[in-house]
Coordinates of C-alpha atoms and ligand atoms in Angstrom, one line a residue:
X26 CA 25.6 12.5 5.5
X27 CA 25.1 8.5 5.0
X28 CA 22.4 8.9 2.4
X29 CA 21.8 5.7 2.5
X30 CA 20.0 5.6 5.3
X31 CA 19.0 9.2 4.9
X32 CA 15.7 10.5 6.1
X33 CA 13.3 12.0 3.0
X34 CA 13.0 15.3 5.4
X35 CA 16.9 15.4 5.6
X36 CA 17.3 14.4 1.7
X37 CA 15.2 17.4 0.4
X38 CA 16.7 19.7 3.1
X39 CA 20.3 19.0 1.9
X40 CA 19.4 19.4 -1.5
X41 CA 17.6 22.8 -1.4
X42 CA 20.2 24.1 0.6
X43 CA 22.8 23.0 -1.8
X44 CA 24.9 20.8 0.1
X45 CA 24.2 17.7 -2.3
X46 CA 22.9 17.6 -5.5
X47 CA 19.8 15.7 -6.6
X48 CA 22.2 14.2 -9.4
X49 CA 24.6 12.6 -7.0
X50 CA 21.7 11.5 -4.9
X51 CA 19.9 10.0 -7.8
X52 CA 23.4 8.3 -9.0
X53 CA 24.0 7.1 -5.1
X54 CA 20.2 5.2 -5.2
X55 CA 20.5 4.2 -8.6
X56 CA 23.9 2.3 -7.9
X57 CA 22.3 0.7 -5.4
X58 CA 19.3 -0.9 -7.4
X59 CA 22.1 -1.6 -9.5
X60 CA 23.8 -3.9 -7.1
X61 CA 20.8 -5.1 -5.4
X62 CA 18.0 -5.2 -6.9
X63 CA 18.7 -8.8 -8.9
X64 CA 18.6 -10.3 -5.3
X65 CA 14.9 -8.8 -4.3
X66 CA 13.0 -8.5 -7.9
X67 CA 11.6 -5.0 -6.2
X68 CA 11.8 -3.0 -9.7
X69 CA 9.9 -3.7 -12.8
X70 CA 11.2 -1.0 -14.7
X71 CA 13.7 2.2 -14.1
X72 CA 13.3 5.6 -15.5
X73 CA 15.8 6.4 -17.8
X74 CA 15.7 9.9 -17.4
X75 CA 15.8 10.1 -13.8
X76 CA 19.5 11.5 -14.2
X77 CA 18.5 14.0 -16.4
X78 CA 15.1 15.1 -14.2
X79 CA 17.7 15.2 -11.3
X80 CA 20.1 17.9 -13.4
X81 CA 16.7 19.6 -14.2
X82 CA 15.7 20.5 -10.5
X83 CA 19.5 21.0 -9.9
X84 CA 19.3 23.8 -12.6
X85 CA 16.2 25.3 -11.1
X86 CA 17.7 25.1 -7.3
X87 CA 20.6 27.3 -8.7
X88 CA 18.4 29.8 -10.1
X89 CA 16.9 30.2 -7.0
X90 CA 13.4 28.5 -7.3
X91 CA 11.5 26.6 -4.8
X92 CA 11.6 23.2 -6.3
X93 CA 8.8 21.9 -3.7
X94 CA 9.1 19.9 -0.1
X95 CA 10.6 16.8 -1.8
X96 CA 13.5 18.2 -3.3
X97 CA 15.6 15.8 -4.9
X98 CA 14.1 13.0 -3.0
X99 CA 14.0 9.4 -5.3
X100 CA 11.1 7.6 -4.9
X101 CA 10.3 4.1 -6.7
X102 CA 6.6 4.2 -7.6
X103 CA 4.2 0.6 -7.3
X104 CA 3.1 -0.5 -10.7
X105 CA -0.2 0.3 -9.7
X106 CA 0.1 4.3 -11.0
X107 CA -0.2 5.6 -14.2
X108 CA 3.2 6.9 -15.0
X109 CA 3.6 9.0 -17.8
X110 CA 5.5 8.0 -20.7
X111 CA 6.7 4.7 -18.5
X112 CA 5.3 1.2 -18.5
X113 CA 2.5 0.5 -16.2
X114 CA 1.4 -2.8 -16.2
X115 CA -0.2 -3.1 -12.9
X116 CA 1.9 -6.7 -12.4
X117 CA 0.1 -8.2 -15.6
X118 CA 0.4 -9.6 -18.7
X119 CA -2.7 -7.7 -20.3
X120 CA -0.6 -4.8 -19.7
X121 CA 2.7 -5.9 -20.4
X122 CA 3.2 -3.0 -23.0
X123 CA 1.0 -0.5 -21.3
X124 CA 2.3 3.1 -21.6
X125 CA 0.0 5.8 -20.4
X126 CA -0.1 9.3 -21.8
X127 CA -0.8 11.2 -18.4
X128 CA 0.7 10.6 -14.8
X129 CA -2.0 9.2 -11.8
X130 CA -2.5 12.3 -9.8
X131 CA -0.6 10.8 -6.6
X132 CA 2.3 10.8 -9.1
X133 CA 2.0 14.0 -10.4
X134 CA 1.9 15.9 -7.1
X135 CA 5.1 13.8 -5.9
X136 CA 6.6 15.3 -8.9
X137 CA 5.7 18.7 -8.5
X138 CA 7.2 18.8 -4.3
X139 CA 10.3 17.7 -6.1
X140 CA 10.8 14.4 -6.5
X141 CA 12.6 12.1 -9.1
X142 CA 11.3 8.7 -10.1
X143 CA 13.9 6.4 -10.2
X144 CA 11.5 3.6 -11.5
X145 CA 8.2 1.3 -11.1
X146 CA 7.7 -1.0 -8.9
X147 CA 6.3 -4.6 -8.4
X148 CA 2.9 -5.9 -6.6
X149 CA 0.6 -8.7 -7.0
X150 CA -1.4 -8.7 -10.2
X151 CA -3.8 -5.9 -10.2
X152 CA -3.3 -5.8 -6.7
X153 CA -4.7 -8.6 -5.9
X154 CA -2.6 -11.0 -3.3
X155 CA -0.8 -10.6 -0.1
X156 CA 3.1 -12.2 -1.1
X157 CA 3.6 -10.6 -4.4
X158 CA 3.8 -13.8 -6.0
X159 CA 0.7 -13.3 -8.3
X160 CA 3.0 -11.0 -10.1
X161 CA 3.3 -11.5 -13.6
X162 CA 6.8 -10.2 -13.3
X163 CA 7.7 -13.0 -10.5
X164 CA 8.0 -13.2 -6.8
X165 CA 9.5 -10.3 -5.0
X166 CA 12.1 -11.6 -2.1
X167 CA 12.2 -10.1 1.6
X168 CA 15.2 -8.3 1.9
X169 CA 15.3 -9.4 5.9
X170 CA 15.0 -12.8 4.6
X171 CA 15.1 -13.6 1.1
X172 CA 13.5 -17.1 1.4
X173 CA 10.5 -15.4 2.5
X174 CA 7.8 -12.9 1.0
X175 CA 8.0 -9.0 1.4
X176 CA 4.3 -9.2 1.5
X177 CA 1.6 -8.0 -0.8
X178 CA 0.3 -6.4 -2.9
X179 CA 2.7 -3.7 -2.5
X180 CA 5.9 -5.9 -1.8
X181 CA 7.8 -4.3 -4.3
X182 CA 7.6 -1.3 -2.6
X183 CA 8.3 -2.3 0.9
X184 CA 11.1 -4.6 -0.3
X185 CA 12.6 -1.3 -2.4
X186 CA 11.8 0.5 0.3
X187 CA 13.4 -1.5 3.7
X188 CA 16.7 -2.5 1.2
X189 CA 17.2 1.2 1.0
X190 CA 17.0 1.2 -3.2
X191 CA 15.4 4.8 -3.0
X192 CA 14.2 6.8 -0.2
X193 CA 10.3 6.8 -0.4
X194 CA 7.9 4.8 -2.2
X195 CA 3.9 4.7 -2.8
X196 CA 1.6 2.3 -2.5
X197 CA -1.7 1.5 -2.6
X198 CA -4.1 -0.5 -0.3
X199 CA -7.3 -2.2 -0.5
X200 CA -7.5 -5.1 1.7
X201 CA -3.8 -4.3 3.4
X202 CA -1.8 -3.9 0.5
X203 CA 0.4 -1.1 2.0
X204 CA 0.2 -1.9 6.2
X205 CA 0.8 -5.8 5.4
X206 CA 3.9 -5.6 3.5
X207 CA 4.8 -2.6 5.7
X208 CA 5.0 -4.8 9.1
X209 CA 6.5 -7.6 6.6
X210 CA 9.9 -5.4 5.7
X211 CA 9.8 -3.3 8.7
X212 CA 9.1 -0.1 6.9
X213 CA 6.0 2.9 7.9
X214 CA 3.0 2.8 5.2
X215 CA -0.2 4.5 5.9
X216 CA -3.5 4.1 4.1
X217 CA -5.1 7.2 4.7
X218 CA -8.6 7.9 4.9
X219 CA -11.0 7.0 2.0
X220 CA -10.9 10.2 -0.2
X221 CA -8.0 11.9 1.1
X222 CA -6.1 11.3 -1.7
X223 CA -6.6 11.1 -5.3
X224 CA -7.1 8.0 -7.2
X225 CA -7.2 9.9 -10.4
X226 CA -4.4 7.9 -12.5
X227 CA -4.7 5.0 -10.2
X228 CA -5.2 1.1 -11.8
X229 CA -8.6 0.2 -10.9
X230 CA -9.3 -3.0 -8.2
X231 CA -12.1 -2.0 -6.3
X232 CA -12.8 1.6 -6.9
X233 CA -14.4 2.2 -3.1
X234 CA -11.8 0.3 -1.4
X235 CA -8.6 1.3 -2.8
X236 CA -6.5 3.8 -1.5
X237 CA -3.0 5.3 -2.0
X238 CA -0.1 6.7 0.1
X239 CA 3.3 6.6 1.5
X240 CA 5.5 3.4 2.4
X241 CA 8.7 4.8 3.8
X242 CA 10.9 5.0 6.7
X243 CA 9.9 7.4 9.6
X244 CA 6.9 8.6 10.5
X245 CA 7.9 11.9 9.7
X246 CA 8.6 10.9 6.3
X247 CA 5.0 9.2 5.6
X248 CA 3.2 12.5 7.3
X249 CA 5.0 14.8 5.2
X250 CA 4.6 12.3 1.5
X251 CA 1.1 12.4 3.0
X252 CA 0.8 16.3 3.1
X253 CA 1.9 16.4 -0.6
X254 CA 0.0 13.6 -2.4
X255 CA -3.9 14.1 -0.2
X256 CA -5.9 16.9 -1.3
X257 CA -9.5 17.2 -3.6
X258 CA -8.6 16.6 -7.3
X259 CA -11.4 17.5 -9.8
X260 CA -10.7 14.3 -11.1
X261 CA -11.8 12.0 -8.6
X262 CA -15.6 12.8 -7.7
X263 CA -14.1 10.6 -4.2
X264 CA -12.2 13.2 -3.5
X265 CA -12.9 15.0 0.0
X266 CA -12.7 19.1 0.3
X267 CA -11.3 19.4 3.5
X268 CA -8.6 21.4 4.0
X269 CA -4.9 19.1 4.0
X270 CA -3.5 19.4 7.2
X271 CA 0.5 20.2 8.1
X272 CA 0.5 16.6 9.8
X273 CA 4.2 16.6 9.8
X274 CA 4.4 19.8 11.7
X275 CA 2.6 18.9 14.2
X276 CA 3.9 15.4 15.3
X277 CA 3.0 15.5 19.1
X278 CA 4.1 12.3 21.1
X279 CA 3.1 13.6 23.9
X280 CA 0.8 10.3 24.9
X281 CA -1.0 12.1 28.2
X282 CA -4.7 11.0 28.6
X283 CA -5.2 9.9 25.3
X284 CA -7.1 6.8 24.9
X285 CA -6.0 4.2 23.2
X286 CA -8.5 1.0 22.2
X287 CA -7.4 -2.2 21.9
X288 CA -10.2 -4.3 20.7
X289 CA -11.2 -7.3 22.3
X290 CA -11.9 -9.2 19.3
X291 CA -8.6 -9.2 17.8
X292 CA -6.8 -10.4 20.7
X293 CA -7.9 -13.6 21.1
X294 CA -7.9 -14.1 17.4
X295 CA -7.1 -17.5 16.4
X296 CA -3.5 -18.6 15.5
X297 CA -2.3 -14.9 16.9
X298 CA 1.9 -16.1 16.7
X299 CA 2.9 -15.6 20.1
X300 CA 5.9 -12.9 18.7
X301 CA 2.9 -10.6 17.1
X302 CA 0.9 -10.8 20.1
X303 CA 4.1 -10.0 22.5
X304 CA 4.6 -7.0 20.2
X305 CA 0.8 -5.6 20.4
X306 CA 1.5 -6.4 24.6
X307 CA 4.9 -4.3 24.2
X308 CA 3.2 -1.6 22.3
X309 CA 0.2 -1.5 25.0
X310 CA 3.1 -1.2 27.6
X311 CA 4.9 1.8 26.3
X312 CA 1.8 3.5 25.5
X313 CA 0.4 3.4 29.6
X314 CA 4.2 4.2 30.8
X315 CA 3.7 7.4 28.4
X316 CA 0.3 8.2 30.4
X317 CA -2.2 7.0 27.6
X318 CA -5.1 5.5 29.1
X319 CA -5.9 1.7 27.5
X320 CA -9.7 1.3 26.5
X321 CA -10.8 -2.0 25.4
X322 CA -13.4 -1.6 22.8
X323 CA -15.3 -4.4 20.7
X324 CA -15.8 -4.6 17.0
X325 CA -17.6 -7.6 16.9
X326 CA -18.8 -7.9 13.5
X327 CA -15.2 -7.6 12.0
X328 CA -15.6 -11.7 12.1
X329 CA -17.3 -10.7 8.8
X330 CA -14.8 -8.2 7.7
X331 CA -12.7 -11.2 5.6
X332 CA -15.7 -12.7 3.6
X333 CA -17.4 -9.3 3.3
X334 CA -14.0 -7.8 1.9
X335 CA -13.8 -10.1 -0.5
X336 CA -17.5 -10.0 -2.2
X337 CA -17.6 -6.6 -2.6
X338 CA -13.8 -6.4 -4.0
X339 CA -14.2 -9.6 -6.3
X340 CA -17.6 -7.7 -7.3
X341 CA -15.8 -4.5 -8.2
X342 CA -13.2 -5.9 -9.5
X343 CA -15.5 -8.3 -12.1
X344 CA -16.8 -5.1 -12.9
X345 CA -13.6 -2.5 -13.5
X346 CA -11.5 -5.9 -15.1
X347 CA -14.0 -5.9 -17.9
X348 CA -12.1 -2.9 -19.7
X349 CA -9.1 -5.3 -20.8
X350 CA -11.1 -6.6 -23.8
X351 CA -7.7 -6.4 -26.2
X352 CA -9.4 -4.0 -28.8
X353 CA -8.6 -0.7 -26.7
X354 CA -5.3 -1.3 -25.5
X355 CA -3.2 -3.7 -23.5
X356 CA -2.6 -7.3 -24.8
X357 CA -4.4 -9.1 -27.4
X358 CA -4.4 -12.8 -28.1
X359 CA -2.3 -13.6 -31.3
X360 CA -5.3 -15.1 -34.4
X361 CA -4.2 -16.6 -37.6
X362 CA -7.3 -14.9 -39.1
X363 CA -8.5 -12.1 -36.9
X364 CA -11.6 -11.7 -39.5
X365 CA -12.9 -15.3 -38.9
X366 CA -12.5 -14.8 -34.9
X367 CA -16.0 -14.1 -33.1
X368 CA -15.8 -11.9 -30.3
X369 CA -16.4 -14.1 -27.6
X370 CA -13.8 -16.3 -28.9
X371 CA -11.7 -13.1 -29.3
X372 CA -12.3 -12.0 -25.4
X373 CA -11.9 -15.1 -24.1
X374 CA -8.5 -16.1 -25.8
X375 CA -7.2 -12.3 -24.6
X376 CA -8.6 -12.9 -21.3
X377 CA -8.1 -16.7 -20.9
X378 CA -4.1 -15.5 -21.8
X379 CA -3.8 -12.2 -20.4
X380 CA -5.0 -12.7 -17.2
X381 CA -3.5 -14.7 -14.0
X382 CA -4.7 -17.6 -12.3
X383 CA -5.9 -15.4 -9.2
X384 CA -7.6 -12.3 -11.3
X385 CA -9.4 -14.9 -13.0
X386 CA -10.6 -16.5 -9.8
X387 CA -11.8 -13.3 -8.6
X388 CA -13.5 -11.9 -11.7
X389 CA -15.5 -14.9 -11.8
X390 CA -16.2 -14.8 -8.4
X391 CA -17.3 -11.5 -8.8
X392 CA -19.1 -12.1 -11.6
X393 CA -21.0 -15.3 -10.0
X394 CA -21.8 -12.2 -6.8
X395 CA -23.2 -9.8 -9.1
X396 CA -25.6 -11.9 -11.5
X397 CA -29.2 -12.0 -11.0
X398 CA -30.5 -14.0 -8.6
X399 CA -27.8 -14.6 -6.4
X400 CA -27.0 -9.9 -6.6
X401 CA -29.4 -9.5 -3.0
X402 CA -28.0 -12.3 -1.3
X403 CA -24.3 -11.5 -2.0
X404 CA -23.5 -8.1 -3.5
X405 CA -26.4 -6.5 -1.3
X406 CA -26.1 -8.4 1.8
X407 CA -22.2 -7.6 2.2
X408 CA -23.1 -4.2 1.4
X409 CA -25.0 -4.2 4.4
X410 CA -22.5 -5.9 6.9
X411 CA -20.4 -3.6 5.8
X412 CA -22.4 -0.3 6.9
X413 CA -22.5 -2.1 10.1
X414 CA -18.9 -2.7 10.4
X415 CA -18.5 0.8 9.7
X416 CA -21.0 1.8 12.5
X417 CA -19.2 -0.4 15.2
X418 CA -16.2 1.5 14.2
X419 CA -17.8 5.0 14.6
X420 CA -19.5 3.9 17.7
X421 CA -15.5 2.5 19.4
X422 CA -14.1 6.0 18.3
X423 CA -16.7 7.8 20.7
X424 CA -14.6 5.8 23.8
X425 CA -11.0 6.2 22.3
X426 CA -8.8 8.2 20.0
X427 CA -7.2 5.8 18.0
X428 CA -7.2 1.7 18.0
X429 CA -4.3 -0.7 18.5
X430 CA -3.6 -4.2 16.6
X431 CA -2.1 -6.2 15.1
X432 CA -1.1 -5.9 11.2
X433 CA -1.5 -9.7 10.7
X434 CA -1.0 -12.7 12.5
X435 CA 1.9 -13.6 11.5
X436 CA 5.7 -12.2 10.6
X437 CA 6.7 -12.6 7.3
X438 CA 5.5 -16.0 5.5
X439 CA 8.0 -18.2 3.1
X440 CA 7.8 -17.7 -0.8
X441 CA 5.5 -20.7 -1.9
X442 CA 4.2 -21.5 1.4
X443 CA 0.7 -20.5 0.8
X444 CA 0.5 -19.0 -2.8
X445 CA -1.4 -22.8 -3.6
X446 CA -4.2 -22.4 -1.0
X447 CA -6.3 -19.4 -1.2
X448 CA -8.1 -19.5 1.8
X449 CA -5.1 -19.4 3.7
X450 CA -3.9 -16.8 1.8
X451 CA -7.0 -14.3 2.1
X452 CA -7.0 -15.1 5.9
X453 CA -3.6 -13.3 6.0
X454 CA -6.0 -10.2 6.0
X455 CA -8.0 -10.1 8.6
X456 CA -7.4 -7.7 10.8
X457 CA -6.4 -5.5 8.0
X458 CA -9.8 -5.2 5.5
X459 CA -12.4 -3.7 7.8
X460 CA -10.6 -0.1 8.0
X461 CA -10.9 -0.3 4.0
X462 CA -14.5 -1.3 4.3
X463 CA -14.9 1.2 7.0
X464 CA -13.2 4.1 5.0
X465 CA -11.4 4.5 8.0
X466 CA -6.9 6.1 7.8
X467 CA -5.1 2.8 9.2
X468 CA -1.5 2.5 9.4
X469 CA 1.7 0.0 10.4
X470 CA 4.6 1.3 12.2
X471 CA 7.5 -1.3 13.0
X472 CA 7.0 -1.9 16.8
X473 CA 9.0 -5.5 17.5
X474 CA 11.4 -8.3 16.4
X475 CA 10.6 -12.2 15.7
X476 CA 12.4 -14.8 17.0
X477 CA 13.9 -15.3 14.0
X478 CA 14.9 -11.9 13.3
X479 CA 11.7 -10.4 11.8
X480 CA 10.3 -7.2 11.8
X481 CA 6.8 -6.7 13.1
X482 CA 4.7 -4.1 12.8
X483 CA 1.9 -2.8 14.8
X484 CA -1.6 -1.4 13.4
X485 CA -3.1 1.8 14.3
X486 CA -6.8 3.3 12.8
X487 CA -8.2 6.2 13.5
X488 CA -11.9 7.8 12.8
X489 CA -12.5 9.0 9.6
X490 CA -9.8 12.2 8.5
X491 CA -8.1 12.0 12.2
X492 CA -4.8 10.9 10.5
X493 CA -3.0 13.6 12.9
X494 CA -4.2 11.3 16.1
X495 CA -2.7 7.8 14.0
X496 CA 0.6 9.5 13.3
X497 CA 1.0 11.1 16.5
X498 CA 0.8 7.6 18.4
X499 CA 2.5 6.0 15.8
X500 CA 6.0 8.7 16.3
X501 CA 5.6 7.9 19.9
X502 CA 5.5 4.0 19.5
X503 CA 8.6 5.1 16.9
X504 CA 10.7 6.9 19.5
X505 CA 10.9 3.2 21.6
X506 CA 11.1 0.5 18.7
X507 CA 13.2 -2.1 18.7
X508 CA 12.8 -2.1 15.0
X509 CA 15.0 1.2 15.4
X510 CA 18.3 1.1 14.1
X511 CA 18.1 -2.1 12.4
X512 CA 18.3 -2.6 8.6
X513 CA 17.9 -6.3 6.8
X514 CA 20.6 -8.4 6.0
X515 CA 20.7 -7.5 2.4
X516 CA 21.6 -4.2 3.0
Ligands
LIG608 N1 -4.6 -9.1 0.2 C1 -5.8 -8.4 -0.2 C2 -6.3 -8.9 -1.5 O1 -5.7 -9.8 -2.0 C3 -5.6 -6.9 -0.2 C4 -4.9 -6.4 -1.4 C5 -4.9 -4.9 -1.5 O2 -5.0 -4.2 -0.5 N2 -4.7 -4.5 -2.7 O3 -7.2 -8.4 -2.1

């Protein structure tokens, strides 16, 4: 088997069979990040022990025990989740030493199914950012194209991830955070519905935005790391009941009748490149030949989805950022006399040091949303557009089973190209933030190929918990990409 290029469903079948070990697959991965990983500045830290947790499951495989669905699979693990007993700093300085005494629940059930963390991964500051270049760790590199971003905030894990420097990695998405960099490194991540899985565990940004789940290589992979990680958790009061469905099981490509919505909005979208919109056209193709039937739907309102998005995140996150007060834990500003200090001089050298230059924009425009007098005619109005947003959604998914888009408007962007101009930058998210708002299960699956030999990646959202309709369009739209079979240079 090439393991390299090895599927995760393939990986755990060979290892609970016994035909590899998890310690030589561990050792092949790790050699790997070894050689490669100074190019792409994908890992923030490794886990030491990952050889050692590998001889552990290979101990428990001889004695006959079912070790889980993701035996012996390595999986790098964004910066984002509590990890325990390894650093999690979230990609900042205020948590440059952060080491948390439990593992985030995503985490913990990865672990359980059987698989070894080979190590953390690296994202924009708290999340926040679309190029990973808000990382207080530094820029991570495109492996298709190293003078370009992987995409954010998760680029650590699609870089990781599309280099082939472990087999599965998680994510977590907000605004876009795991479809973006997805199309960006021509890798599958799905943000699944709000409250399928647990974000017990999870670094804060905006607690009813954020999301996590897979970023990986097939479908199959991401329905199956999706079967393992969703589920109610005591933990998180967020957390939906319903039952977990066998999504990977039941993979049906069969595209007959089903309607697809391509909404008309989105389409003529300003600045579309003309590769990204030849991609959505391609997708749109394959899907009729298959018999689906094409719907065109309109979500009007998502004009709003980019401002709206980033009120009520900068508003959350004012709100959840106000915990890293360096008394607690996490970094604290260095006093020659910590007894003579005040506390707002205490906070605000902490802060003023521990903190980006992005965070800080956003926790004071949060803060500037959420203060009296200007709380109903930003916090509360966006709060309102956004229930509508949601209800144009609800109201397209009574013509058609799932909705097809673009991930962004553009292929990958070059490192410093628009890190200075934040407008520009939150623009890159646009037809990515209103399934977050929404609640909705969105996904990117690579679909087509730039002109300058960039992957693209196309976007599919379902209604709320119909993850099964996403994935099954999304294995179809697999079977005839021309992403297939090809791997970036780096590799
Ligand atoms: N790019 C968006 C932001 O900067 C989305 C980030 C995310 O999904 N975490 O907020």
């Amino acid at each position: 088997m090439d393991l390299t290029f090895a599927t995760i469903c393939e990986i755990a079948e060979a290892v609970k069979t016994k035909k590899i070990s998890a310690k030589e697959v561990v050792v092949h991965f790790q050699k790997r990040i070894e050689s490669l990983d100074g190019k792409l500045n994908a890992f923030t830290s490794r886990n030491e022990n990952a050889v050692k947790d590998a001889e552990m499951l290979d101990a428990r495989i001889a004695r006959g025990e079912d070790v889980g669905a993701l035996a012996g699979v390595p999986f790098g693990i964004k910066e984002m989740f509590c990890t325990k007993g390894q650093k999690t700093t979230a990609g900042s300085k205020i948590l440059e030493n952060f080491v948390p005494p439990y593992d985030a629940t995503a985490v913990a059930r990865l672990k359980n199914a059987g698989v070894v963390v080979l190590g953390k991964l690296n994202q924009d500051e708290f999340a926040m950012g679309s190029s990973n270049e808000t990382s207080f760790h530094g820029a991570v590199r495109n492996p298709w194209d190293l003078d370009r971003v992987p995409g954010g905030s998760s680029g650590g894990s699609a870089a990781a991830q599309s280099a082939r420097l472990v087999v599965g990695t998680l994510g977590t998405d907000t605004g876009g955070s795991i479809r973006q960099p997805a199309s960006f490194c021509g890798i599958v991540g799905v943000k699944p519905t709000y409250g399928r899985v647990s974000r017990y565990g999870m670094v804060a940004y905006a607690s009813s935005l954020d999301q996590a789940g897979p970023m990986v290589s097939s479908v199959k992979d991401a329905a199956l790391t999706l079967e393992v990680i969703s589920g109610f958790d005591p933990q998180d009061g967020t957390t939906s009941r319903k039952q977990v469905p066998q999504w990977s099981q039941n993979l049906n490509s069969n595209m007959k009748g089903l309607k697809v919505g391509l909404v008309k909005e989105y389409l003529t979208a300003e600045g579309l490149d003309s590769d990204v919109q030849k991609t959505v056209e391609n997708a749109v193709n394959e899907l009729k030949k298959m018999g689906a039937e094409i719907v065109e739907v309109s979500v009007p309102l998502t004009e709003y989805a980019v401002p709206v998005y980033y009120l009520v995140a900068a508003s959350e996150a004012s709100s959840n950022l106000s915990r890293y007060d360096g008394v607690k834990y996490g970094f604290r500003a260095e006093f020659k006399n910590l007894s003579a200090v005040d506390l707002a001089e205490f906070y605000s050298q902490t802060r003023g040091q521990g903190f980006g230059a992005e965070v800080k924009r956003r926790i004071m425009l949060g803060t500037y949303c959420l203060s009296s007098g200007y709380y109903d005619a930003y916090y509360t109005k966006a709060g309102q557009v956004r229930r509508l947003i949601m209800e144009e959604y609800l109201a397209a998914f009574r013509q058609c089973d799932v909705i097809l888009s673009p991930v962004t408007t553009a292929p990958a962007f070059k490192i410093g190209e628009r890190i200075s101009d934040p407008l520009t930058m939150y623009l890159n998210d646009i037809f990515t933030t209103s399934t977050n708002l929404a609640g909705l299960p969105g996904m990117s699956v690579p679909f087509g190929m730039s002109k300058d030999g960039l992957p693209i990646g196309v976007q599919l959202t379902a209604a709320h918990f119909e993850e099964q309709k996403m994935l099954n369009v999304a294995s179809a739209l697999e079977s005839v990409s021309t992403v297939k079979g090809k791997h970036p240079h780096v590799v």
